[in-house]
Amino acid sequence: MAGGLSSEALLRSAYGVANSLLELEPRITQEALESAVDTVLAMPRFIGVDRTRLLRDLEARNNTLVSGYSVIDDKDFSAWVAKARENRPFAFWDRYRHWMDRGKRWADGPLRQMDRLTDDILDRLRNPETAGAWDRRGLVVGDVQSGKTSNYTALICKAVDAGFPLVIVLAGVHNSLRSQTQQRLDEGFLGFDTRLGLLADEQENQRIGAGRMPSAAFLVAHSLTSSSEGGDFKTATANGTRLIPGGRDPIILVVKKRVSILENLLAWVLSVRAVEDASVPGGKIVRDVPMLVIDDEADNASANTNEYRDDDGNIDEDADPTKTNFLIRRLLTSFEKSAYVGYTATPFANVFMHHEARHRIAGEDLFPRSFIINLPAPSNYIGPERVFGLNRPGPDGEARGLPMTREVRDAEAIFPPGHKRDLQVTELPKTLKEAMLAFILACAARRVRGDVDVHNSMLVHVTRLIAVQEKVATLVDEHLVDIVRQLEFPGTGGTAISELEALWQREFASRAEDLRSLLSDHDLPPVNWDEVRSQLFDAAKRIAVRQVNGSAKDALDYVTHPEGFSVIAVGGDKLARGLTLEGLSVSYFIRTSRMYDTLMQMGRWFGYRPRYADLCRLYTSPVLVRWYRHIATATAELREEFDLAFDNGESPLEFGHRVRTHPDGMLITAANKMRAGTRVRAGFSGTISETVAFDVASAQKNLDAFGQFLKSMPDRDGTGRQRWDDVDGAKVLGLLQRLETSQESWKANARALADYVADRLANGRLGKWTVVLVGEGDSGITKWIGPYEVILANRRNQVHGDGSRVTIGRLVSPSDEVSDLDRPAQDLAMSQTVAAWEKKAEPKRDRPKSPSGPFIRRQRSPDRGLLLIYPLNARPPAEIPLVGFAISFPFDEHAPLIDYAENSVKQLESVFE
């Protein structure tokens, strides 16, 4: 290899030269790409570089699309960054951009969007030269494992360039996540390895990441924390550096959200920089030192989960918040000039914060009053919708998930629910052993494709108890050693090779064509068994087993393995949030959580999988597959609400109210993060409520109730679909009062719906309804409901336990929800949907094919509702059909909030009992 470079390093170098040539092209065409590749490969130093691989990497850089982002803000800002970039060098940003382009080989579309987005965020903060006191609070929402760390690294670079002298990054609650975050900032921002020292002027010869890029300037910024496992903030270390915030050079700290750390940090800052001021809480304040706080995983630990109201329901400024929340707020209020930006994939705990909550010392809560930004992932991101699909029928709805999941049904016998730390674990589930073989196959197949010096990871998450994790890690290591021995000495007996071949044919070869068609935007060269077989031993012998938990000394230290690190990571909570598993291909995950946000954060398998997306496999339980699919659907619908708020020009406060009172919003996070205690209040204005769960015991009663309701309607001839207009709202109310709905149908809680309709009727609203009996299903099974013979509709379903409960995905098709609108109203809903889509920045994808639900409901008068009745074939054959219903409510600005008798958290718990 040229100059002793590894194949990966040589490819990176060739990639950089080819990109330089492409920058001379007025327009990037396929011909220009191929010409640049051929020119580079003609150079003697690049002989031997894989032409196909280089060409695919360049194509990915130039063809990856990313949708425009939406911004909801308070309009209390004036743009200043563009002018600042003209008047002063943005050296940290220029170096970081060069690193992401040439070093990390980011695609051009996402890189340009990151530049625009971070300028927009910085604009919404304050110019650090702004006089007087100011305090800005914002939130950036992105998908799990979608590049949020890269985004806030870019923001930090620009903020320091613009004149922020102090940056504090709140990086989770575990050492491993804090250490990994510091490593990423060492690479992208500082340019040197903080494990070797904290001061930039001592590290010029220890450059890493952006600092090692050819011709990169050595830029001075100091860190008071290091990337070592124990490198968190220490007062003695900070004092030993003699650095003071606001001095000549910028300072960064990466700290855990732990009470003791934050207490020490706050005390140190006040001791070295604050001045006495009796008019401020605490009597001290730091003046003229603009501070930027980045809160990574901002929904975790930062939110105040204590009660903040008095007995009369008023804000109580003496009510003590949680300690972590208090200290973050106290840090912000201790600075005259501060900016706070939270980053999260699950923002609901943040939006549920009350915008008026205050504490006499800590000040206002962390509600993102200044701005909220919805950041879509690029086209090459593999997220929940792509992995699990959606449950929304219709042209824009039902989406097929990738065929990469494998059901785990044998783990519960070994890791029973509620097990204790003294659980005896003497064997691994057969599915876990299979998952280990799948990981070896994935590593070998990547080597066949030329990806030899790369990271490969497997996640094993079966318990949160460290003592049990240790036993599992030991058994995994022993089993791995046995497999490697069989691969090294194939004639000594054992079944590993035959099992690997059988698994390859069954799980990989048979699905290869299907996956490549579903992942047509990925570069996935075909691989055959003979090629994989030749790489099995070399792949397997590089694999190490690591525990990643609170007591383990093992760490996923990818940085110290430049030639690639292959690891099976066994852990629990530390693997569940924030921690990035580089090159993750196989996940074995059987933990359950009752909270949507927790489940989403546990999904470490979401992210970018260049050249190996087809090799990824997820081993998990059927119930988790179902829940993730449901979560993906609920999250997609809530993002529609975000886009609606953006389209209407709403502020963060207005959007926060929308989410807090949206029935879907009640499902997303823990009750204490919603400050709702044991009761949840929700508003139904502008929403759709539909039954997605059924108690079979109520089937006959509900069938009778619908039959009586339909008998009371004017007669209709024929069978199948029937429609009635101008139905009296009192009749619909009477039906709702007779129905029994399952606890799992949170949005279709019959009691809450009846209370809402009754209130609106009493106030002269919802007096007229359109009722549709959707009786022309596709099952071929006919039944009678009241006086009407109907064909039951098929819905994907799951029967639980002894058959007493049935759940489905989405009930309603968009075409049904517009059935009461005339053509002009339907066209207007469609045009408004497209207009909202067109407001997003270029490049865009997925032009809507049907109107979005919120825009449909905006066309309906507040006096009119829509009731859809669905006879379903969604259970084992039985004489009594299940009947689902949906209510599409118009927007009504005067509508009240309705109390749920039992909150969604308790309802969700029942699913796992």
mmCIF file with all atom_site columns, C-alpha atoms in Angstrom, residues 93 175 193 246 273-274 499 543 591 658 665 685 710 728 775 895:
data_model
loop_
_atom_site.group_PDB
_atom_site.id
_atom_site.type_symbol
_atom_site.label_atom_id
_atom_site.label_alt_id
_atom_site.label_comp_id
_atom_site.label_asym_id
_atom_site.label_entity_id
_atom_site.label_seq_id
_atom_site.pdbx_PDB_ins_code
_atom_site.Cartn_x
_atom_site.Cartn_y
_atom_site.Cartn_z
_atom_site.occupancy
_atom_site.B_iso_or_equiv
_atom_site.pdbx_formal_charge
_atom_site.auth_seq_id
_atom_site.auth_comp_id
_atom_site.auth_asym_id
_atom_site.auth_atom_id
_atom_site.pdbx_PDB_model_num
ATOM 1  C CA . TRP A 1 93  ? -16.292 25.739  11.675 1.00 0.00 ? 93  TRP A CA 1
ATOM 2  C CA . ASN A 1 175 ? -19.490 7.838   32.334 1.00 0.00 ? 175 ASN A CA 1
ATOM 3  C CA . ASP A 1 193 ? -6.797  14.069  22.557 1.00 0.00 ? 193 ASP A CA 1
ATOM 4  C CA . GLY A 1 246 ? -14.043 34.602  29.635 1.00 0.00 ? 246 GLY A CA 1
ATOM 5  C CA . ARG A 1 273 ? -15.791 34.616  37.859 1.00 0.00 ? 273 ARG A CA 1
ATOM 6  C CA . ALA A 1 274 ? -18.874 35.888  39.695 1.00 0.00 ? 274 ALA A CA 1
ATOM 7  C CA . GLU A 1 499 ? -24.832 -23.723 11.243 1.00 0.00 ? 499 GLU A CA 1
ATOM 8  C CA . ILE A 1 543 ? -14.352 -9.998  17.870 1.00 0.00 ? 543 ILE A CA 1
ATOM 9  C CA . ARG A 1 591 ? -35.947 -5.535  27.474 1.00 0.00 ? 591 ARG A CA 1
ATOM 10 C CA . ARG A 1 658 ? -51.030 21.535  21.204 1.00 0.00 ? 658 ARG A CA 1
ATOM 11 C CA . GLY A 1 665 ? -49.165 13.210  23.255 1.00 0.00 ? 665 GLY A CA 1
ATOM 12 C CA . SER A 1 685 ? -60.183 19.645  19.099 1.00 0.00 ? 685 SER A CA 1
ATOM 13 C CA . LEU A 1 710 ? -78.196 2.144   13.345 1.00 0.00 ? 710 LEU A CA 1
ATOM 14 C CA . ASP A 1 728 ? -78.380 14.838  15.748 1.00 0.00 ? 728 ASP A CA 1
ATOM 15 C CA . GLY A 1 775 ? -69.420 -1.973  5.530  1.00 0.00 ? 775 GLY A CA 1
ATOM 16 C CA . ALA A 1 895 ? -63.026 23.479  23.314 1.00 0.00 ? 895 ALA A CA 1
#
